[in-house]
PDB file of C-alpha atoms and ligand atoms in Angstrom:
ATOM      1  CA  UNK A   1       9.668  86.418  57.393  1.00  0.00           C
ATOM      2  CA  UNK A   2       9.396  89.030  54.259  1.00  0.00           C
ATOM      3  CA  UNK A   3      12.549  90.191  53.359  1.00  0.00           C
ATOM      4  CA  UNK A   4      13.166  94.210  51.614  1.00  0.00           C
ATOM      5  CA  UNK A   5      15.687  93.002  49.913  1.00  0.00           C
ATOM      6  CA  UNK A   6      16.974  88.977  48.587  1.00  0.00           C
ATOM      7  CA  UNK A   7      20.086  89.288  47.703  1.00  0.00           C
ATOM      8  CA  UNK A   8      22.147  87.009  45.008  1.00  0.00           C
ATOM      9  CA  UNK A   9      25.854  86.468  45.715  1.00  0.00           C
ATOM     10  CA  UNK A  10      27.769  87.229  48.800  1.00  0.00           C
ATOM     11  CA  UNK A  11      31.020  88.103  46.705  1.00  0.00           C
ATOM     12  CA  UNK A  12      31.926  92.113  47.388  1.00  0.00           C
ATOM     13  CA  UNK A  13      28.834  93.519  45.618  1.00  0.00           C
ATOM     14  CA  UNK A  14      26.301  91.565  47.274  1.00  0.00           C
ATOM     15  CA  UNK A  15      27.980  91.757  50.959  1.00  0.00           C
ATOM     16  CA  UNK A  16      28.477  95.528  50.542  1.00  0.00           C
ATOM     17  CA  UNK A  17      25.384  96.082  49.660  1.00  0.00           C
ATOM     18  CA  UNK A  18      23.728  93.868  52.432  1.00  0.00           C
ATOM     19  CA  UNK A  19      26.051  95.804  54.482  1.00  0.00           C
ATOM     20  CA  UNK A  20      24.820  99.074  53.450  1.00  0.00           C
ATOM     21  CA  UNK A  21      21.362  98.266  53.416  1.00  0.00           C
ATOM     22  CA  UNK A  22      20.850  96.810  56.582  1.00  0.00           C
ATOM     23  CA  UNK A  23      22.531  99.822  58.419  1.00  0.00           C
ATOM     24  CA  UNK A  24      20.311 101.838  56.637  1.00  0.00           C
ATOM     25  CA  UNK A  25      17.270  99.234  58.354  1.00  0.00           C
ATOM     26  CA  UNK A  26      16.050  97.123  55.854  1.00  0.00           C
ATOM     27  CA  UNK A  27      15.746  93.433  56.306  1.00  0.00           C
ATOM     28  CA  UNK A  28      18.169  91.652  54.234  1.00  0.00           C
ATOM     29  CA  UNK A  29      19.018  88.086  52.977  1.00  0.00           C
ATOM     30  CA  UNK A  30      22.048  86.741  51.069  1.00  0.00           C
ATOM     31  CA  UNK A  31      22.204  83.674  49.330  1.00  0.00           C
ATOM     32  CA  UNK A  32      25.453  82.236  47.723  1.00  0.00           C
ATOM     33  CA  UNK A  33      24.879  78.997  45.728  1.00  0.00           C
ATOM     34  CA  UNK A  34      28.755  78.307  47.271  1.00  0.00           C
ATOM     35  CA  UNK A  35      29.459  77.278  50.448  1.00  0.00           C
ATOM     36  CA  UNK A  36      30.985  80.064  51.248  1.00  0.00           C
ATOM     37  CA  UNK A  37      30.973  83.659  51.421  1.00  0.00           C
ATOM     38  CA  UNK A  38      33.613  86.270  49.776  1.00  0.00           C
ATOM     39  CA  UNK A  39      32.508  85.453  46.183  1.00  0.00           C
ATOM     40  CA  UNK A  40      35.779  85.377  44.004  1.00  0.00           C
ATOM     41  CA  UNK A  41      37.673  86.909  46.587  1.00  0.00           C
ATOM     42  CA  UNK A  42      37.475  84.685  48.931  1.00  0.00           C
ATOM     43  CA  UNK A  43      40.736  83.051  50.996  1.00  0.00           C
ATOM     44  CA  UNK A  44      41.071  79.959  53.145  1.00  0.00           C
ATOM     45  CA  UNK A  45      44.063  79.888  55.328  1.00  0.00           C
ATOM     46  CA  UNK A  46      45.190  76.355  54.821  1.00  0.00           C
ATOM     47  CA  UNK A  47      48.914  76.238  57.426  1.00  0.00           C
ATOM     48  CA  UNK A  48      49.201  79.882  58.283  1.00  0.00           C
ATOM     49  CA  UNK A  49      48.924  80.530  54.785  1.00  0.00           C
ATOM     50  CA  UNK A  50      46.368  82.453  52.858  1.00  0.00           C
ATOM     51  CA  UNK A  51      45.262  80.811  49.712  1.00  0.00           C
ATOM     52  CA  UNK A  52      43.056  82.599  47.266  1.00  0.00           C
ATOM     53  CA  UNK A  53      41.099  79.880  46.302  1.00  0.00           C
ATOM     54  CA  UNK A  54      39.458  81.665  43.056  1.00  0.00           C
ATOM     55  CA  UNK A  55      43.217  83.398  41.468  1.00  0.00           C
ATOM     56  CA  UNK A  56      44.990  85.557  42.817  1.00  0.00           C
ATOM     57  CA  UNK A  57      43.347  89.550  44.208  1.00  0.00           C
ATOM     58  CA  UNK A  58      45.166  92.282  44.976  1.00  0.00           C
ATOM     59  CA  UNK A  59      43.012  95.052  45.767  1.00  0.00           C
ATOM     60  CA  UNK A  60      43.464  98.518  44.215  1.00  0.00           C
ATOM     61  CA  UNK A  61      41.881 101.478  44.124  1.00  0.00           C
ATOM     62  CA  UNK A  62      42.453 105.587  43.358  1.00  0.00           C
ATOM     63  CA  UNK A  63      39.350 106.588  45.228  1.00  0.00           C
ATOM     64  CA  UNK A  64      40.130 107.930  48.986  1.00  0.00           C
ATOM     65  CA  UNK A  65      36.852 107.263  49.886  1.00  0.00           C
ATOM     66  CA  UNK A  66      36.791 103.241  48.870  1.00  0.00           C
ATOM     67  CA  UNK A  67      40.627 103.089  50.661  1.00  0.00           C
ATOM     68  CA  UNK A  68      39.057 104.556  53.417  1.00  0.00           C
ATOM     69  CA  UNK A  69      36.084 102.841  53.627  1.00  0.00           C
ATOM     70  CA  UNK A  70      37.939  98.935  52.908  1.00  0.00           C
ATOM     71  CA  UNK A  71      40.469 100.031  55.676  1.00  0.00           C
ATOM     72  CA  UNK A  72      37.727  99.956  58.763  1.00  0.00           C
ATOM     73  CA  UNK A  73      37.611  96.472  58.188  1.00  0.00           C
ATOM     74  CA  UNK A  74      41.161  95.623  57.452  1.00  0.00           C
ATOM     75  CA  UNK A  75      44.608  96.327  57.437  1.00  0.00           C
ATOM     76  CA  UNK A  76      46.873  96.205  53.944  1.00  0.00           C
ATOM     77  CA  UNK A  77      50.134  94.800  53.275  1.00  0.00           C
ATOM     78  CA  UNK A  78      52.503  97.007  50.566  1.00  0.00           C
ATOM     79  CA  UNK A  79      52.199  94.354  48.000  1.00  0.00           C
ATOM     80  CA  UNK A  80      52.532  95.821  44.440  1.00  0.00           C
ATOM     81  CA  UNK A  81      51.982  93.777  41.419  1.00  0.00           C
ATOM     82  CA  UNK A  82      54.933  93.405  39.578  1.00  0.00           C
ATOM     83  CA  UNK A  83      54.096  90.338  37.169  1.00  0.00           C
ATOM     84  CA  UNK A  84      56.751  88.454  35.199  1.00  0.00           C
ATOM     85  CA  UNK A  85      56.747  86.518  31.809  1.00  0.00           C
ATOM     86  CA  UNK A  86      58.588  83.537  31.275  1.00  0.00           C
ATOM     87  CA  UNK A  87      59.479  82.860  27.960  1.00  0.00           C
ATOM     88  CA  UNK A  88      61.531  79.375  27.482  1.00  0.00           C
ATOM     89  CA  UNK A  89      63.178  80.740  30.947  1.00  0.00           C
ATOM     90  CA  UNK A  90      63.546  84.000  29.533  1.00  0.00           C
ATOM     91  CA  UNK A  91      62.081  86.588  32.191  1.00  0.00           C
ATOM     92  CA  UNK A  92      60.665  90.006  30.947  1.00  0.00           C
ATOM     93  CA  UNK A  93      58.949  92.446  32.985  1.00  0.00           C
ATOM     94  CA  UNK A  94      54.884  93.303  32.440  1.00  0.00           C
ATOM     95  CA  UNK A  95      53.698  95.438  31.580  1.00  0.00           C
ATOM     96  CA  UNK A  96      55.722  96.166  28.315  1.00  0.00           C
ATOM     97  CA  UNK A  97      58.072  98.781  29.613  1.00  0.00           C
ATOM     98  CA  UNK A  98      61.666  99.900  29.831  1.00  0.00           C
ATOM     99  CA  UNK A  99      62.880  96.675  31.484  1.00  0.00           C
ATOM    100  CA  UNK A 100      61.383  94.738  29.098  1.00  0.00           C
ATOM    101  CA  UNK A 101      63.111  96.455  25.865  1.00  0.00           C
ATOM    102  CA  UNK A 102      66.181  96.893  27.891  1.00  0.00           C
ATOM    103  CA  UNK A 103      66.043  93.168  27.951  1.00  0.00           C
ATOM    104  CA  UNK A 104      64.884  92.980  24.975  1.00  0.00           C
ATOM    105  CA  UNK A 105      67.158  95.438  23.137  1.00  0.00           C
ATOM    106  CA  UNK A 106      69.786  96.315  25.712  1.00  0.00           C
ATOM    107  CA  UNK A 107      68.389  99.712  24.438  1.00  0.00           C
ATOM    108  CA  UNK A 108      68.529 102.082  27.842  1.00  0.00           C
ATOM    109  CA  UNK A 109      66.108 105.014  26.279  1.00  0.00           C
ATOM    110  CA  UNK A 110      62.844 105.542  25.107  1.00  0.00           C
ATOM    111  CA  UNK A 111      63.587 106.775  21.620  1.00  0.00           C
ATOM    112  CA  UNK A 112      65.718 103.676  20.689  1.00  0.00           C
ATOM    113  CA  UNK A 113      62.258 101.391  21.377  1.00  0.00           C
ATOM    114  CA  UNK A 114      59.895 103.704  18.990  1.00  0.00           C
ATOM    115  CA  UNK A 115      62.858 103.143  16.221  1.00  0.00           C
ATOM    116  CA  UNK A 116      62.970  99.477  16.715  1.00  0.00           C
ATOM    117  CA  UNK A 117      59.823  99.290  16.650  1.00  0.00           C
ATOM    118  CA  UNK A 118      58.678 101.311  13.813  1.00  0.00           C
ATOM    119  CA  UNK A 119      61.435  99.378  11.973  1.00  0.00           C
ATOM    120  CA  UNK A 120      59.935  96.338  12.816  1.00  0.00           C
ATOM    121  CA  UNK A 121      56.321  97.037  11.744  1.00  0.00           C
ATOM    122  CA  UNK A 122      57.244  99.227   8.839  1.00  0.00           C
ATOM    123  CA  UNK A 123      55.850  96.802   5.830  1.00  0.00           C
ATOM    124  CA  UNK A 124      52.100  96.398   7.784  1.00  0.00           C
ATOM    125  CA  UNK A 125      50.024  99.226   6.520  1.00  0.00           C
ATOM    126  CA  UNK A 126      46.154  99.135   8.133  1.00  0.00           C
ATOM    127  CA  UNK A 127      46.430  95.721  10.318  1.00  0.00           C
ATOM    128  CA  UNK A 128      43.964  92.896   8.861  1.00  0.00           C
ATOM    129  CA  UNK A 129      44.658  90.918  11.882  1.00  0.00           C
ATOM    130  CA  UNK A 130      45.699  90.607  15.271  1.00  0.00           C
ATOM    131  CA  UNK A 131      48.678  89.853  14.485  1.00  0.00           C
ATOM    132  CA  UNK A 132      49.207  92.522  12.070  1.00  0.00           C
ATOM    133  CA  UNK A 133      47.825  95.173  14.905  1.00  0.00           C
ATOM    134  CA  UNK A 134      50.161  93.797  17.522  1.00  0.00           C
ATOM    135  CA  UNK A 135      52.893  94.095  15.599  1.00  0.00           C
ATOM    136  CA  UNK A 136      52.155  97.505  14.738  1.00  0.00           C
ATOM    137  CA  UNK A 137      52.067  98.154  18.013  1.00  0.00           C
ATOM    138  CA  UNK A 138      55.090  96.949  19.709  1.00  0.00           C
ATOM    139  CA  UNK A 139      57.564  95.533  17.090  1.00  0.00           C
ATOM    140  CA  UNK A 140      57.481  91.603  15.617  1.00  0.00           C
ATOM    141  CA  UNK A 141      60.296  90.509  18.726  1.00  0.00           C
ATOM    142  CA  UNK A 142      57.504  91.665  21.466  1.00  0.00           C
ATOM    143  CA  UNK A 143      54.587  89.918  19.498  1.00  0.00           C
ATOM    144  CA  UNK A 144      56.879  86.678  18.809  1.00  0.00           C
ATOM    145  CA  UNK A 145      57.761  86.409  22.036  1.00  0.00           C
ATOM    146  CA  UNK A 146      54.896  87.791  24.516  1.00  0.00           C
ATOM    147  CA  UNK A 147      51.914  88.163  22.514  1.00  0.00           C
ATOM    148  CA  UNK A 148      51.821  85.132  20.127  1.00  0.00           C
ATOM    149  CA  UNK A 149      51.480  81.805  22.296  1.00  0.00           C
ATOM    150  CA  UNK A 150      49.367  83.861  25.179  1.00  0.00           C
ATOM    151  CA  UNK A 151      46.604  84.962  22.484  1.00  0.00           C
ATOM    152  CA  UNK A 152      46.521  81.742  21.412  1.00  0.00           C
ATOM    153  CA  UNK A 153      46.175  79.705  23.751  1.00  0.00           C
ATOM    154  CA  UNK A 154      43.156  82.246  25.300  1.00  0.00           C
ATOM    155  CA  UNK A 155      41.868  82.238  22.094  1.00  0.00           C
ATOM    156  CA  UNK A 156      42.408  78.680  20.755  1.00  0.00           C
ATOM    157  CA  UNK A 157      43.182  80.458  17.433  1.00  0.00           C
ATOM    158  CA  UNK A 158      46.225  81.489  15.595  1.00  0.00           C
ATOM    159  CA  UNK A 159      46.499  85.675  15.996  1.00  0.00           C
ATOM    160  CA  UNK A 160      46.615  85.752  12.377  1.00  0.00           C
ATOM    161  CA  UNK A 161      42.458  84.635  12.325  1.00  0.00           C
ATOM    162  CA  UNK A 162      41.265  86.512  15.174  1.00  0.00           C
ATOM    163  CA  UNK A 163      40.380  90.251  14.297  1.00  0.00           C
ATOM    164  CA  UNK A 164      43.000  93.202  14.693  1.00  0.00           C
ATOM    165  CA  UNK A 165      40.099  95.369  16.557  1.00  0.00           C
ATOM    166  CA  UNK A 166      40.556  92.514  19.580  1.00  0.00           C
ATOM    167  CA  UNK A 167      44.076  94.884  20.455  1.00  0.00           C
ATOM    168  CA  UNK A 168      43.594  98.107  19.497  1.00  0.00           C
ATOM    169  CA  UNK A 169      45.292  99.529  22.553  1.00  0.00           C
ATOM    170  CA  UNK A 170      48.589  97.112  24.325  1.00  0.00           C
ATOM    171  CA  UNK A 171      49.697  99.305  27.151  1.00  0.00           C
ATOM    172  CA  UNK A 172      53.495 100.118  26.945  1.00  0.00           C
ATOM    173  CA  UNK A 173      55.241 102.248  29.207  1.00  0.00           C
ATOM    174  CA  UNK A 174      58.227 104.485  28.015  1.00  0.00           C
ATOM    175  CA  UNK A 175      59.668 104.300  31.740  1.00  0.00           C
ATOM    176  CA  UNK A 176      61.082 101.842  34.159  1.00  0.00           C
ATOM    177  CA  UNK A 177      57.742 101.314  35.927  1.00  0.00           C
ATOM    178  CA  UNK A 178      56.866  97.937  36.590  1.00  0.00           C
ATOM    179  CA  UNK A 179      53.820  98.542  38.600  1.00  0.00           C
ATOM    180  CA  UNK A 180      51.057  96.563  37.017  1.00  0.00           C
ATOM    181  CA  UNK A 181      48.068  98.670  37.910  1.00  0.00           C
ATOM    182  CA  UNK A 182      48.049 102.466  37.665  1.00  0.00           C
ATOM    183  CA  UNK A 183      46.236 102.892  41.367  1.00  0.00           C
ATOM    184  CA  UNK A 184      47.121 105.216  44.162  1.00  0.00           C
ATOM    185  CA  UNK A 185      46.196 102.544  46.707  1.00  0.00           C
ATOM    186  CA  UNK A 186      47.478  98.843  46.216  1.00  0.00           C
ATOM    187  CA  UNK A 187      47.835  95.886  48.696  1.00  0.00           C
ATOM    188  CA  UNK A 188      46.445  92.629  49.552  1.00  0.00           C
ATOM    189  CA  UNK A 189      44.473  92.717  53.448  1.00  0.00           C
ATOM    190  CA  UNK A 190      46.849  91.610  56.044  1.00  0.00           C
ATOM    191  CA  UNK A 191      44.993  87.590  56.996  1.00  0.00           C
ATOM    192  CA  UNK A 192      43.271  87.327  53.766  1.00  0.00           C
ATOM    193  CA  UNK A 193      39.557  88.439  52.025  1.00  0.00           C
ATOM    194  CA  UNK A 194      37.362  86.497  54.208  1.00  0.00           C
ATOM    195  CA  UNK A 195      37.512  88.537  57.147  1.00  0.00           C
ATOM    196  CA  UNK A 196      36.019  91.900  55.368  1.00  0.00           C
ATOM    197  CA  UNK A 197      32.803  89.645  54.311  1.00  0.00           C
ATOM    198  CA  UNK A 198      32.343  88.041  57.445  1.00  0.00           C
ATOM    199  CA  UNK A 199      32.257  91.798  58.771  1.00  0.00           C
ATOM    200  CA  UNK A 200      30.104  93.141  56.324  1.00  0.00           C
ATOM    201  CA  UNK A 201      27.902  90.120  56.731  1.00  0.00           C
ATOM    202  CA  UNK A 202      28.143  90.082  60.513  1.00  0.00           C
ATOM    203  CA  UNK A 203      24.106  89.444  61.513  1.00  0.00           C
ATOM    204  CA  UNK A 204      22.888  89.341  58.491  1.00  0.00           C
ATOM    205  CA  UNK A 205      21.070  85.932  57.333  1.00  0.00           C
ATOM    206  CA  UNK A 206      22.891  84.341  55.252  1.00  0.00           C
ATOM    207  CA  UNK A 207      22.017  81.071  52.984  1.00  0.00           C
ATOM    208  CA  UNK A 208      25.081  79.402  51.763  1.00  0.00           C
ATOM    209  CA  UNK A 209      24.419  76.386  49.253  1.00  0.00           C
ATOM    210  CA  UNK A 210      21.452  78.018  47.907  1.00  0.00           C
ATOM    211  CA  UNK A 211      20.699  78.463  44.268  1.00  0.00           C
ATOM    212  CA  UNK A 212      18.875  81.268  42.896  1.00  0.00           C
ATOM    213  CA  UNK A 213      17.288  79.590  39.989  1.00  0.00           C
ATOM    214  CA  UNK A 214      16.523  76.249  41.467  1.00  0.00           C
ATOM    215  CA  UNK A 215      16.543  76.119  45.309  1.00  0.00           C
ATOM    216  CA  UNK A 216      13.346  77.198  47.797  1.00  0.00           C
ATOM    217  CA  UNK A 217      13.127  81.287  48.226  1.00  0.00           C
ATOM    218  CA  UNK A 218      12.336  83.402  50.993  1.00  0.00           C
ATOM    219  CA  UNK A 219       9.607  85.746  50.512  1.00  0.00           C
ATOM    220  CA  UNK A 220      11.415  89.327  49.121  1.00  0.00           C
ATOM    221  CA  UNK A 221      10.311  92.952  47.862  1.00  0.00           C
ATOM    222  CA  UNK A 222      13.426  93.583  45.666  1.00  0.00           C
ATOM    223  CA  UNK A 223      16.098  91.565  44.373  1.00  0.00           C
ATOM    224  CA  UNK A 224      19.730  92.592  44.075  1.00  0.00           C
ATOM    225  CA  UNK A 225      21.346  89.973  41.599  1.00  0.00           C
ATOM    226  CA  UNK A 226      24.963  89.565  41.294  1.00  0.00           C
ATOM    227  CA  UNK A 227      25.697  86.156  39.207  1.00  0.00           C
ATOM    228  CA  UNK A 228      25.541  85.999  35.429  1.00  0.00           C
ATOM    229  CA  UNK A 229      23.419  88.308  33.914  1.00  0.00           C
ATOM    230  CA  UNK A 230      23.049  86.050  30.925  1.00  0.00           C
ATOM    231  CA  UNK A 231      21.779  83.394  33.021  1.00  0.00           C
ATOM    232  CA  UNK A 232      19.322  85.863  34.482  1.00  0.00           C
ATOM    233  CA  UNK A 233      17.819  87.179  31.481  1.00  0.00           C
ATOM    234  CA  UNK A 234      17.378  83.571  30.170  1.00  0.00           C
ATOM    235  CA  UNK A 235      15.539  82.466  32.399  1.00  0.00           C
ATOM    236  CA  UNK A 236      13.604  86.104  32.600  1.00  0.00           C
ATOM    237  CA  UNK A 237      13.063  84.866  28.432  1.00  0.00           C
ATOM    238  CA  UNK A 238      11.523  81.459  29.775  1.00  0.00           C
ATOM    239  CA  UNK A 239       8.798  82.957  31.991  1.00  0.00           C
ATOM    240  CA  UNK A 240       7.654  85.564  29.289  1.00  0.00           C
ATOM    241  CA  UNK A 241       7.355  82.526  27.090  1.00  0.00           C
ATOM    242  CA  UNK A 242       5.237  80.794  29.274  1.00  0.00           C
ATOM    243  CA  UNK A 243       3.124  83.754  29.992  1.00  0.00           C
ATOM    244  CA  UNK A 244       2.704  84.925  26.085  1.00  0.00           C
TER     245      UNK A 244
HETATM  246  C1  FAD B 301      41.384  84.882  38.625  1.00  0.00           C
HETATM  247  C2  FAD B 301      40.842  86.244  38.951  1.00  0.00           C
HETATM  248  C3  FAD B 301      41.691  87.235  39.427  1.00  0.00           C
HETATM  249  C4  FAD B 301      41.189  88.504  39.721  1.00  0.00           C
HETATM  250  N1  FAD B 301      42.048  89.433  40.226  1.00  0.00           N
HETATM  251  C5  FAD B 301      41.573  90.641  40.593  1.00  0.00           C
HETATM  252  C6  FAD B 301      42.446  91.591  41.201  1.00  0.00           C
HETATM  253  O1  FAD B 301      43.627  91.336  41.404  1.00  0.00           O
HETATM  254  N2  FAD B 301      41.916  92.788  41.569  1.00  0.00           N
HETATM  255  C7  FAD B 301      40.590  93.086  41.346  1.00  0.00           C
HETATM  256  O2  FAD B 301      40.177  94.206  41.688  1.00  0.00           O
HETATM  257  N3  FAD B 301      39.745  92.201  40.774  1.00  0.00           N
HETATM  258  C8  FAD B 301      40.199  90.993  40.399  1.00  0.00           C
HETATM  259  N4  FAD B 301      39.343  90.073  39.842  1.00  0.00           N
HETATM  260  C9  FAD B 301      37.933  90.447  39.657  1.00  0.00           C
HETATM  261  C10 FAD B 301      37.146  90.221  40.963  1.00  0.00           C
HETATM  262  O3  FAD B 301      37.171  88.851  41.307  1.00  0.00           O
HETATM  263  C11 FAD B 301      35.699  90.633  40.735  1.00  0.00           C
HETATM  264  O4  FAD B 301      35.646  91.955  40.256  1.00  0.00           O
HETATM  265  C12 FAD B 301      34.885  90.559  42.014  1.00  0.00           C
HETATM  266  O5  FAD B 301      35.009  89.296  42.626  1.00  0.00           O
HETATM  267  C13 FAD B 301      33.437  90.814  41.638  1.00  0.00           C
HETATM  268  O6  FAD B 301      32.651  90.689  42.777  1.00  0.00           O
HETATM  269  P1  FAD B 301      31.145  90.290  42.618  1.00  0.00           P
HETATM  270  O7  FAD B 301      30.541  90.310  43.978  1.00  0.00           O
HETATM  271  O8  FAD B 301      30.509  91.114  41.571  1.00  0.00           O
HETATM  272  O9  FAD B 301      31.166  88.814  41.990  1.00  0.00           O
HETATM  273  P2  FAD B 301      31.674  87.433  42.606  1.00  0.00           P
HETATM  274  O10 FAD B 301      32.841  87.587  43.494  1.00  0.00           O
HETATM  275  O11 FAD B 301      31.788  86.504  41.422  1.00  0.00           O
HETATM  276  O12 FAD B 301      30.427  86.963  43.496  1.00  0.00           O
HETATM  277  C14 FAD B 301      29.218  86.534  42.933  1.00  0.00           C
HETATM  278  C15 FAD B 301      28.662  85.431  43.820  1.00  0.00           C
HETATM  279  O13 FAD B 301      27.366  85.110  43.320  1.00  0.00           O
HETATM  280  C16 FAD B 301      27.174  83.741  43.491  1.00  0.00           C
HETATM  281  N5  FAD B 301      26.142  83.296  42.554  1.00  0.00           N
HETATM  282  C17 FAD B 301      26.183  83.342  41.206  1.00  0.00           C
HETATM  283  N6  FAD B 301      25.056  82.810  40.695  1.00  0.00           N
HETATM  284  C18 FAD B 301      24.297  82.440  41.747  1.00  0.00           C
HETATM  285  C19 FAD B 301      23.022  81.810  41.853  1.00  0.00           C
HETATM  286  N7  FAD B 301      22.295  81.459  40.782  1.00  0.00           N
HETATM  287  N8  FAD B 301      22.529  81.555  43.088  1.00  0.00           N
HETATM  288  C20 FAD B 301      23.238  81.891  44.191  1.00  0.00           C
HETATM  289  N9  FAD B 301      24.463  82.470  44.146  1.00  0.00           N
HETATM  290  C21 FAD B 301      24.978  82.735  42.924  1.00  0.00           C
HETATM  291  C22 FAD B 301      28.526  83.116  43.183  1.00  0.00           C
HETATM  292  O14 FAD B 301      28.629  81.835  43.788  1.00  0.00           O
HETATM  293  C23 FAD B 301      29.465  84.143  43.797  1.00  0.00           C
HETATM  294  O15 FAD B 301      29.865  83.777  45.098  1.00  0.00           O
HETATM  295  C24 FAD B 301      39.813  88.798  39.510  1.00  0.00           C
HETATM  296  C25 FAD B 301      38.958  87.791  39.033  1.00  0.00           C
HETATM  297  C26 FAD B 301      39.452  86.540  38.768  1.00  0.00           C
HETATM  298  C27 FAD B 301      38.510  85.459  38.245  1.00  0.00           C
END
């Protein structure tokens, strides 16, 4: 059979658009080079308990539409994000905010953090480093103690050699909100991810442990790719080369 569409990855972009373009009549197939469907976001319930195999997802979204639409395939839970650092057992609230100053500081208003930290980034003048710039933006105890080791170790550099334009924005909040994303609609689906692909997916052909670049294709019109586009292009500079 000739597909309309072959479709690469059946994480949320590739099942919503199968989804969408099947209703619409077009003959659709989904690959996933995974056994699996759900992409990133999918769960396995391993004891009655929903494990997100990839990292944890919370779903979030300010558009009524997208709530609207995710909700005809599952219910939400009220979980809000309210992330935690530890530092040598020392637990401040993320993003920086009130909590995390009052902690911090035992300052209790906003003014008292802009003095502490303009007083603590007064002798850095244009930042010539990371360091410098995160300094400059919340105050040497916030950098020594929140910033510095996390950079590093994602960067596998000391701050000081990686460039100051990497942080040009750290978002602190002046209040006592410790609500990680900014979103009108928040929560994690009641039973896990899974469910909403195998709805979207529901009669669609799917090919699990099939691989784009190196496994037999059905015959398509159109492809809609969803993996690395890097990886995609590189092999789209590998067949010009053999064609020039
Ligand atoms: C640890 C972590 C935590 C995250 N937390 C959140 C969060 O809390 N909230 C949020 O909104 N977003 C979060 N994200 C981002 C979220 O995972 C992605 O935005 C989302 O999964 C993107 O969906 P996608 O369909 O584009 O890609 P994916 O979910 O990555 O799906 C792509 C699929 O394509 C398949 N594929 C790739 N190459 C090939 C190939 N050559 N052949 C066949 N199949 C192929 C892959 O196997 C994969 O299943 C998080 C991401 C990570 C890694």
């Amino acid at each position: 059979m000739k597909y309309d569409y072959l479709i690469v990855g059946a994480g949320f972009f590739g099942s919503i658009c199968a989804y969408e373009l099947n209703k619409l009549g077009y003959k659709v197939c989904v690959i996933d080079s995974r056994n699996h469907i759900g992409g990133n976001c999918y769960t396995e319930n391993k004891d009655g308990i929903n494990i997100h195999t990839y990292g944890p997802h919370i779903f979030h979204t300010s558009n009524e539409e997208v709530w609207k639409w995710i909700n005809q395939f599952v219910s939400f839970n009220n979980f809000i994000n309210t992330p935690v650092a530890n530092y040598k057992g020392e637990i401040y609230s993320l993003p920086f905010n009130m909590w995390t100053f009052n902690k911090l500081w035992g300052v209790t208003h906003p003014h008292q953090v802009q003095l502490i930290i303009e007083q603590q980034s007064r002798h850095i003048g244009e930042p010539k480093n990371l360091e410098e710039q995160a300094i400059k933006l919340v105050g040497k105890d916030v950098y020594e103690k929140l910033i510095k080791g996390y950079t590093a170790k994602q960067w596998k550099k000391d701050p000081k050699l990686l460039p100051a334009s990497i942080i040009k924005r750290l978002p602190v909040r002046f209040t006592y909100n410790n609500n990680y994303f900014n979103d009108k609609y928040q929560g994690i689906p009641i039973g896990g991810y899974t469910q909403i692909f195998e709805k979207l997916l529901d009669g669609i052909e799917v090919r699990l442990k099939t691989n784009y670049f190196t496994d037999e294709l059905p015959e398509y019109q159109k492809i809609i790719y969803t993996g690395p586009i890097d990886k995609f292009y590189n092999l789209m500079h590998i067949i010009v080369f053999i064609f020039c």
